[in-house]
Structure formats: structure tokens, C-alpha cells
Short mmCIF file of C-alpha atoms in Angstrom, two decimals:
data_model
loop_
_atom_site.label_atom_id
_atom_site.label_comp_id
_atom_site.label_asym_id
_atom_site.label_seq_id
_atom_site.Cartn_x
_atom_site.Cartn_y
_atom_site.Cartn_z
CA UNK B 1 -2.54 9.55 -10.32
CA UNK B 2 -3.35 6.06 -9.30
CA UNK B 3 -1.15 3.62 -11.07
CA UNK B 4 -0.98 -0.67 -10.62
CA UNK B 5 2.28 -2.55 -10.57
CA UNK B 6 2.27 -6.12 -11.83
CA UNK B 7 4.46 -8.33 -13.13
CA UNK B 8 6.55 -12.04 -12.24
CA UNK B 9 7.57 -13.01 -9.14
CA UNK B 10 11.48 -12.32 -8.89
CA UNK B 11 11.70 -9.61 -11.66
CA UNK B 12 12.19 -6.34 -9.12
CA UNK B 13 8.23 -5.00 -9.13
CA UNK B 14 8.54 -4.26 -5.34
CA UNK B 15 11.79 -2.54 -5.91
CA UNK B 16 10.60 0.03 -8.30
CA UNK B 17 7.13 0.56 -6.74
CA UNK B 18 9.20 1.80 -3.54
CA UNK B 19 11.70 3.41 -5.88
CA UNK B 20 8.75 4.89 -7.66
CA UNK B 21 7.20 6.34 -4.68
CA UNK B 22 10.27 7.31 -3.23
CA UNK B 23 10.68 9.67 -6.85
CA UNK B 24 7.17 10.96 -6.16
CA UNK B 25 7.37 12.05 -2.73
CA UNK B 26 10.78 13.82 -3.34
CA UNK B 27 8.87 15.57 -6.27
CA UNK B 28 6.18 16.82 -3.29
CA UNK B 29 3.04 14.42 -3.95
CA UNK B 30 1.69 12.67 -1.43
CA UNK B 31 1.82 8.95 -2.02
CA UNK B 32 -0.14 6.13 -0.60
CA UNK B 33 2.17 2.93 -1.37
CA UNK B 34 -0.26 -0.62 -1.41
CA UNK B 35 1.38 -3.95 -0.89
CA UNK B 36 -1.41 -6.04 -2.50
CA UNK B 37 1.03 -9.02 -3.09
CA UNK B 38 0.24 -11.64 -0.91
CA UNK B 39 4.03 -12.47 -0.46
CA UNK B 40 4.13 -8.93 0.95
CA UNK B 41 7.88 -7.35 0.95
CA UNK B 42 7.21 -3.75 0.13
CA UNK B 43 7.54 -2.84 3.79
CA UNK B 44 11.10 -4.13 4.18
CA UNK B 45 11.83 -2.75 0.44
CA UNK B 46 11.12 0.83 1.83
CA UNK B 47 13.27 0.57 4.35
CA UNK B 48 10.65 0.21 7.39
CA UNK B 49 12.25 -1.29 10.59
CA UNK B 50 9.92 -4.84 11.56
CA UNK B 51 8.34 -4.56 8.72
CA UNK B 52 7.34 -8.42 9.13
CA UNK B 53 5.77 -7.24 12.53
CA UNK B 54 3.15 -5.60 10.08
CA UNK B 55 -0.39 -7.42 10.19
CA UNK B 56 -1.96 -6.86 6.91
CA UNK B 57 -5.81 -5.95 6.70
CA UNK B 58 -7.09 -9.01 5.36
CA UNK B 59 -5.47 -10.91 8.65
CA UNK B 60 -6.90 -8.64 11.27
CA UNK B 61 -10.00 -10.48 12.25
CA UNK B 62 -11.21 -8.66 15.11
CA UNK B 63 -11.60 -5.78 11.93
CA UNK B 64 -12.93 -7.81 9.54
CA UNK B 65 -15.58 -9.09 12.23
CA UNK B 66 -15.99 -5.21 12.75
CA UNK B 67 -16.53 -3.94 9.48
CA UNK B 68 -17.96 -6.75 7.65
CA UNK B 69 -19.99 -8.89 10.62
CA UNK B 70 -18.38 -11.83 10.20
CA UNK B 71 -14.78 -13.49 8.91
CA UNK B 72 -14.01 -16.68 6.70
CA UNK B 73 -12.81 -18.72 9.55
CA UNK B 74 -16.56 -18.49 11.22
CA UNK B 75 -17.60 -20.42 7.52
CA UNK B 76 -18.81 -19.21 4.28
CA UNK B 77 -22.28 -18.86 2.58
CA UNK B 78 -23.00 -16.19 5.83
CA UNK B 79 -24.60 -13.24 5.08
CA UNK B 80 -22.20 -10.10 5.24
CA UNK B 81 -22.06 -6.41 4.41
CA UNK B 82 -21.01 -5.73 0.86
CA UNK B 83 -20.32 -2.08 1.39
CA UNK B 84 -18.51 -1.93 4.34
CA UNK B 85 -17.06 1.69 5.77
CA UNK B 86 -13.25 1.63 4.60
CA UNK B 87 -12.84 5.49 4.82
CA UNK B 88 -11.16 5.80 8.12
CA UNK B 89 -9.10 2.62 7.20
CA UNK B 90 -5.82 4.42 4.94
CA UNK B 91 -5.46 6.80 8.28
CA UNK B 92 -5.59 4.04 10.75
CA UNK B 93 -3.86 1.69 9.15
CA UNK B 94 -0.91 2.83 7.51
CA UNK B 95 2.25 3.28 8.22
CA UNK B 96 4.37 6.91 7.78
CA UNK B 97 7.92 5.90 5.93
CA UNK B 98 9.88 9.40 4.79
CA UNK B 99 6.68 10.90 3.90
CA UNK B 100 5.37 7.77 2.33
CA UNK B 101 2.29 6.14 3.51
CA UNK B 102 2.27 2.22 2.96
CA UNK B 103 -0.83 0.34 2.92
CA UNK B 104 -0.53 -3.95 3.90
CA UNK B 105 -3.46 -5.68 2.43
CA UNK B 106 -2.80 -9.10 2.37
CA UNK B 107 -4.27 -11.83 -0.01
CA UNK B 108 -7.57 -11.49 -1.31
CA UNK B 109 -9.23 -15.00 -0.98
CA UNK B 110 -11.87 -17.15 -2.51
CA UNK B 111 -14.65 -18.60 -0.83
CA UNK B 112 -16.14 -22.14 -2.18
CA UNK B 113 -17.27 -22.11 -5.92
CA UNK B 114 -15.75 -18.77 -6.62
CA UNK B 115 -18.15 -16.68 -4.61
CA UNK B 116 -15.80 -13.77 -2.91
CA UNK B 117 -15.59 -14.04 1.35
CA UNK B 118 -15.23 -11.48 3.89
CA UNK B 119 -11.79 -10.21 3.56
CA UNK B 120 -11.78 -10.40 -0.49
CA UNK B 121 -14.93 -7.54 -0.04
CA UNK B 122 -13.55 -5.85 2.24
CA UNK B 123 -9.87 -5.38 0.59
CA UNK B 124 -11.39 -4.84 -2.68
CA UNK B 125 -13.98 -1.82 -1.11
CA UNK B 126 -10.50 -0.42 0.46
CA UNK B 127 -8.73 -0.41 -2.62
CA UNK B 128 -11.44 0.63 -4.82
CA UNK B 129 -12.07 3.93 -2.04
CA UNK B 130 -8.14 4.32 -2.62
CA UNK B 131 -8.38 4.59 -5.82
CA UNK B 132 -11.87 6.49 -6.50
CA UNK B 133 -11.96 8.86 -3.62
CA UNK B 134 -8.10 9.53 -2.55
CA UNK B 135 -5.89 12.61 -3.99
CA UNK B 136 -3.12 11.20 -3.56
CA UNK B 137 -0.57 9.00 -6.06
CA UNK B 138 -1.55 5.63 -4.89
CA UNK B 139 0.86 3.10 -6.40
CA UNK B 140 -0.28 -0.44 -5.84
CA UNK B 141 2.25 -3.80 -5.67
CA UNK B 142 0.12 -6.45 -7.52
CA UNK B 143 1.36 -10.56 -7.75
CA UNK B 144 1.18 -11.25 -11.21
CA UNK B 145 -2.49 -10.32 -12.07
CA UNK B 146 -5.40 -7.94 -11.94
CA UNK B 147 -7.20 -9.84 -9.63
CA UNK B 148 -7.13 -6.66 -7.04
CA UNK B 149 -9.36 -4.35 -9.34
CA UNK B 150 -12.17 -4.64 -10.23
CA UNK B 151 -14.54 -3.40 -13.40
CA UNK B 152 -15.49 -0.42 -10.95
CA UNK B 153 -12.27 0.56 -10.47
CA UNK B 154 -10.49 0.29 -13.93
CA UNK B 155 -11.61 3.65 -15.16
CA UNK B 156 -10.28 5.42 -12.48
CA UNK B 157 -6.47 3.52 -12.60
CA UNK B 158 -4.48 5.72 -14.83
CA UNK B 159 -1.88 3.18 -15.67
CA UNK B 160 -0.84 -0.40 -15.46
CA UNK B 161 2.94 -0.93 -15.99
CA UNK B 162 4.22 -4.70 -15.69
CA UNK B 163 7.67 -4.92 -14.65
CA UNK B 164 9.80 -7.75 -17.62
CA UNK B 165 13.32 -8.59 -17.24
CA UNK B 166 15.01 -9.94 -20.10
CA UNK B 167 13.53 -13.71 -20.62
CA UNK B 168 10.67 -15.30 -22.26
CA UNK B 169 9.10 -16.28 -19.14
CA UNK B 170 8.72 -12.62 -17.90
CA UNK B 171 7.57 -11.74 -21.75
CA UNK B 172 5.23 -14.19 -21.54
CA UNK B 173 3.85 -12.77 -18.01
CA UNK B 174 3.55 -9.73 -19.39
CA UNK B 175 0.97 -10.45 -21.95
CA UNK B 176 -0.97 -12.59 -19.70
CA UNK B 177 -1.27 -9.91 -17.74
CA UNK B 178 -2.27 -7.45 -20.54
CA UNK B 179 -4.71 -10.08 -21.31
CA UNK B 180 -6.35 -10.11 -18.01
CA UNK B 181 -6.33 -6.06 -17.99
CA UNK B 182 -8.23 -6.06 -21.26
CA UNK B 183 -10.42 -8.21 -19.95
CA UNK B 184 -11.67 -5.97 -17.91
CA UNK B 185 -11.40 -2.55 -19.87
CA UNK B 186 -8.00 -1.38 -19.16
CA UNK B 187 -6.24 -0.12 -21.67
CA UNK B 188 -3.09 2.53 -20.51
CA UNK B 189 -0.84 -0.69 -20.00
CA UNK B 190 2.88 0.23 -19.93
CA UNK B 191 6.27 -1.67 -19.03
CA UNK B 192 9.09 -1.75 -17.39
CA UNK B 193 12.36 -3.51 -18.08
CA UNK B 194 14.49 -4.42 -15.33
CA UNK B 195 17.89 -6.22 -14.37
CA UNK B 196 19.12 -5.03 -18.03
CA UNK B 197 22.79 -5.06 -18.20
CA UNK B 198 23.15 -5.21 -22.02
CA UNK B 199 21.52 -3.52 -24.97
CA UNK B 200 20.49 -7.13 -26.35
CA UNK B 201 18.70 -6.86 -23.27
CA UNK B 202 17.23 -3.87 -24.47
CA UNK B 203 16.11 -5.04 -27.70
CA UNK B 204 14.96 -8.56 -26.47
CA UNK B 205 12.56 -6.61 -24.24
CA UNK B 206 11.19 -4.25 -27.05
CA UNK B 207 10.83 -6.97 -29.22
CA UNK B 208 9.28 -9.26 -27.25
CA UNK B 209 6.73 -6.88 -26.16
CA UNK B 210 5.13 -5.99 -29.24
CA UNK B 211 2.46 -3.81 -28.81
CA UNK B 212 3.18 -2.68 -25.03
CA UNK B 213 4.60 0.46 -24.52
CA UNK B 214 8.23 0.52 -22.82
CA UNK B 215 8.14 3.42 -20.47
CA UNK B 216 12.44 2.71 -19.61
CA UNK B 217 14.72 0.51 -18.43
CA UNK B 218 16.28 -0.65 -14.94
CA UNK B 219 19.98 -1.26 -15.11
CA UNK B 220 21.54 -4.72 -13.25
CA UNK B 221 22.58 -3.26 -9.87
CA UNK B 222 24.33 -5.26 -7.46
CA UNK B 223 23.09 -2.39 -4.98
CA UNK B 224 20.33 -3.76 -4.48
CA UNK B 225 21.20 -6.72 -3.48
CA UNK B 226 23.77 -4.53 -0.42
CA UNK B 227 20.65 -2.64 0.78
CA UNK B 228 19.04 -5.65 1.03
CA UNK B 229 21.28 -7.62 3.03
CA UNK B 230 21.49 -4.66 5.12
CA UNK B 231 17.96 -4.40 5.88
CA UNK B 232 17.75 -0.87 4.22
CA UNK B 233 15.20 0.87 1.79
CA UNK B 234 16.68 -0.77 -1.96
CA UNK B 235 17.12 2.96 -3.09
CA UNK B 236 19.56 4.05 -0.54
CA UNK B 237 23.02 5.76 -1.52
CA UNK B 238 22.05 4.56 -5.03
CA UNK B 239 22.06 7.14 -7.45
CA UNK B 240 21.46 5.63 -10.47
CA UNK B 241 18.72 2.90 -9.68
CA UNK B 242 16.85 6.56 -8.40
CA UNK B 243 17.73 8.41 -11.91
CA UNK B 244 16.21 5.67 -14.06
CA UNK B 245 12.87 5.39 -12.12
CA UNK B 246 12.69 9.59 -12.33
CA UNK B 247 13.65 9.47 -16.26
CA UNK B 248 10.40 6.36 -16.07
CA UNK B 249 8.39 8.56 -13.75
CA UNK B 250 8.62 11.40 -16.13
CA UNK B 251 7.85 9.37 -19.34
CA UNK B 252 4.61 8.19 -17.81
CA UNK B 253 3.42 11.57 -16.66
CA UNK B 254 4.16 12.86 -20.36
CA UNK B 255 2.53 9.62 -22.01
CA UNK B 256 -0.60 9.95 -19.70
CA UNK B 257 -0.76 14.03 -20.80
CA UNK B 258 -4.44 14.32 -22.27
CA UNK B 259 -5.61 11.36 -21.30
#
């Protein structure tokens, strides 16, 4: 299963995409975690001691030189490989957490007028071989966008759940970002409500998202906050916050059935 994670900064996505592969692995799948937000926290979410010691891909030049024959910094509109070898890469470069492997891409940049530079190839080859040739659940941690998959990959991504808390601004990223998946032939787009501490939560959510399928809700938990502060994995010694992503984990895997 190979499922993207998007939604507003601030609204918990990085919480439940550890929380989510935490609920996988303890089920016995092998899961390849992806931070693909540039403001990249997943590390320290899990629970990974100097996690901000991590070098993502897309900042490890003497690979990117490697791999694609030349970097950004040496100036764009130079010729370099569009199919570079990424196969070895998920082995190399991640990092073992409780059975978890986690994946740091970085941002993807831009060159000048658009045209796509060095790194932006070679993280979108890694994450397209992630999710075309890999068997294992690879959850990726979006910012709020698609602009990590491309048209090649789509088919292949069995789900794209966007992460709302209860406010119009997080409703409103929601279907920009439903938008941007249609755009590009996506269609199994789910969501997930979080920091809900009332039912007019509840109902504001399903209400407000129309049309987008609520796979469960993600109660306030001041938990959170603790393991955080503490420099420990946001799921730890917290029962519930673990129950709710399961009871989510297991409505996906029934809505995806037949798909």
C-alpha cells in the first residue's frame, strides 16, 4: 500500500504519518516512512535521537554530483541524467526506527522558468521507485500539495488522505489540495480530522468537506504536546492517540477493498 499525507502546516500530518506507521509495523508490514516536507520533523516525531543531525537527499551534494553529474549550485540549464539509479538509495539511506524505515528527502526545487534541477529529478525518480517498485507500505509526509508525485506515479498511490482540523482555513486546504490531486488523475482522496475535542468539531469537519471521504477523527491530546517536549516518538504511553489511528488504519484498508 503506498499512501500520501498532505495537509496545512500546524494541523498534526507528521503526527499521524508516524502514528500511522507506527500502527502498521505493529500489525507486521514493513513500512518505509518519507519525510517529503521540506520543514522536515518526521524524524524527531518518531522518536529518533539527532534527528536534526539527519542530511536529507536533496542536500547531499557529493550524491547528487554522483548520481545525476552535476548539482544546482554548479548553475542550471546543464545537461544532467534524467533517469538516474535510485535503487540502492532506500537501503543506504534510511534510517531503522522500531522496525520503521524513514526516508529524509528534503525540498524539491525549481530551476529558472519552471524547468526542474538536479535534486527535484533525482527526489522525484526516488520517490516514484518507492512507490512503483517497493513492497512495502510507504507512507509519505507531503507540505500542503502534490507537488512530490508526479502523473507517473499517481496510479500506483493507493490513497491520498489530507489531514483538517476544525477551521475554515484547514477546509479550505483541503480542497486545494483535492484540486491539485485531480489535476493530475488521483482520485482515492480521503481525510483526516484532527485536534477534535467536540462533536461540533465533528460535524464542522463533515460538513465542510463535502464530497471527501472522512476516514476518522483525532481527539485533542495534550500528550502530544508531553512527548514532544520530551523529545520522544508523539505516540508513546498514549493509548488512545494509537487506537484512533488503528480504528483510521482499518477504515482505509476496508474502503480501498476492490480497488
Amino acid at each position: 500500500m503506498k499512501i500520501a499525507v498532505s495537509g496545512k502546516g500546524g494541523v498534526g500530518k507528521t503526527t499521524f504519518v508516524a502514528t500511522l506507521a507506527k500502527v502498521f509495523a505493529e500489525s507486521g508490514k514493513k513500512v518505509i516512512a518519507i519525510d517529503a516536507d521540506p520543514v522536515s520533523n518526521l524524524g524527531v516525531t518518531m522518536g529518533i535521537k539527532n534527528a536534526s543531525e539527519i542530511i536529507p537527499i536533496s542536500q547531499m551534494k557529493d550524491l547528487v554530483k554522483e548520481r545525476m553529474g552535476t548539482t544546482s549550485e554548479e548553475g542550471y540549464g546543464k545537461i544532467f541524467k534524467l533517469n538516474p539509479l535510485v535503487s540502492d538509495l532506500p537501503d543506504k539511506y534510511s534510517i531503522d526506527c522500531e522496525g520503521i524505515k524513514l526516508m529524509v528527502l528534503g525540498a524539491i526545487k525549481r530551476g529558472g522558468g519552471g524547468c526542474a534541477c538536479p535534486e527535484s529529478t533525482l527526489l522525484r525518480t526516488l520517490l516514484s521507485h518507492l512507490i512503483l517498485q517497493r513492497d512495502e507500505i510507504v507512507i509519505v509526509d507531503m507540505e500542503a500539495g502534490v507537488e512530490h508525485l508526479g502523473r507517473a506515479t499517481v496510479k500506483a498511490v493507493n490513497a491520498l488522505i489530507v489531514v483538517v482540523e476544525p477551521g475554515s482555513k484547514s477546509i479550505q486546504t483541503a480542497f486545494h489540495v483535492k484540486k491539485l490531486a485531480d489535476d493530475i488523475g488521483l482520485k482515492s482522496i480521503y481525510a483526516v480530522g484532527n485536534k477534535v475535542s467536540a462533536d461540533e468539531h465533528r460535524t464542522l469537519i463533515e460538513k465542510g468537506l463535502n464530497g471527501i471521504p472522512v476516514l476518522g477523527f483525532i481527539s485533542y491530546n495534550d500528550k502530544i504536546m508531553q512527548t514532544d517536549i520530551l523529545g520522544k516518538a508523539a505516540f508513546t504511553d498514549n493509548a488512545q492517540l494509537l487506537l484512533e489511528v488503528r480504528q483510521i488504519k482499518n477504515k482505509l484498508e476496508e474502503c480501498l477493498k476492490g480497488k
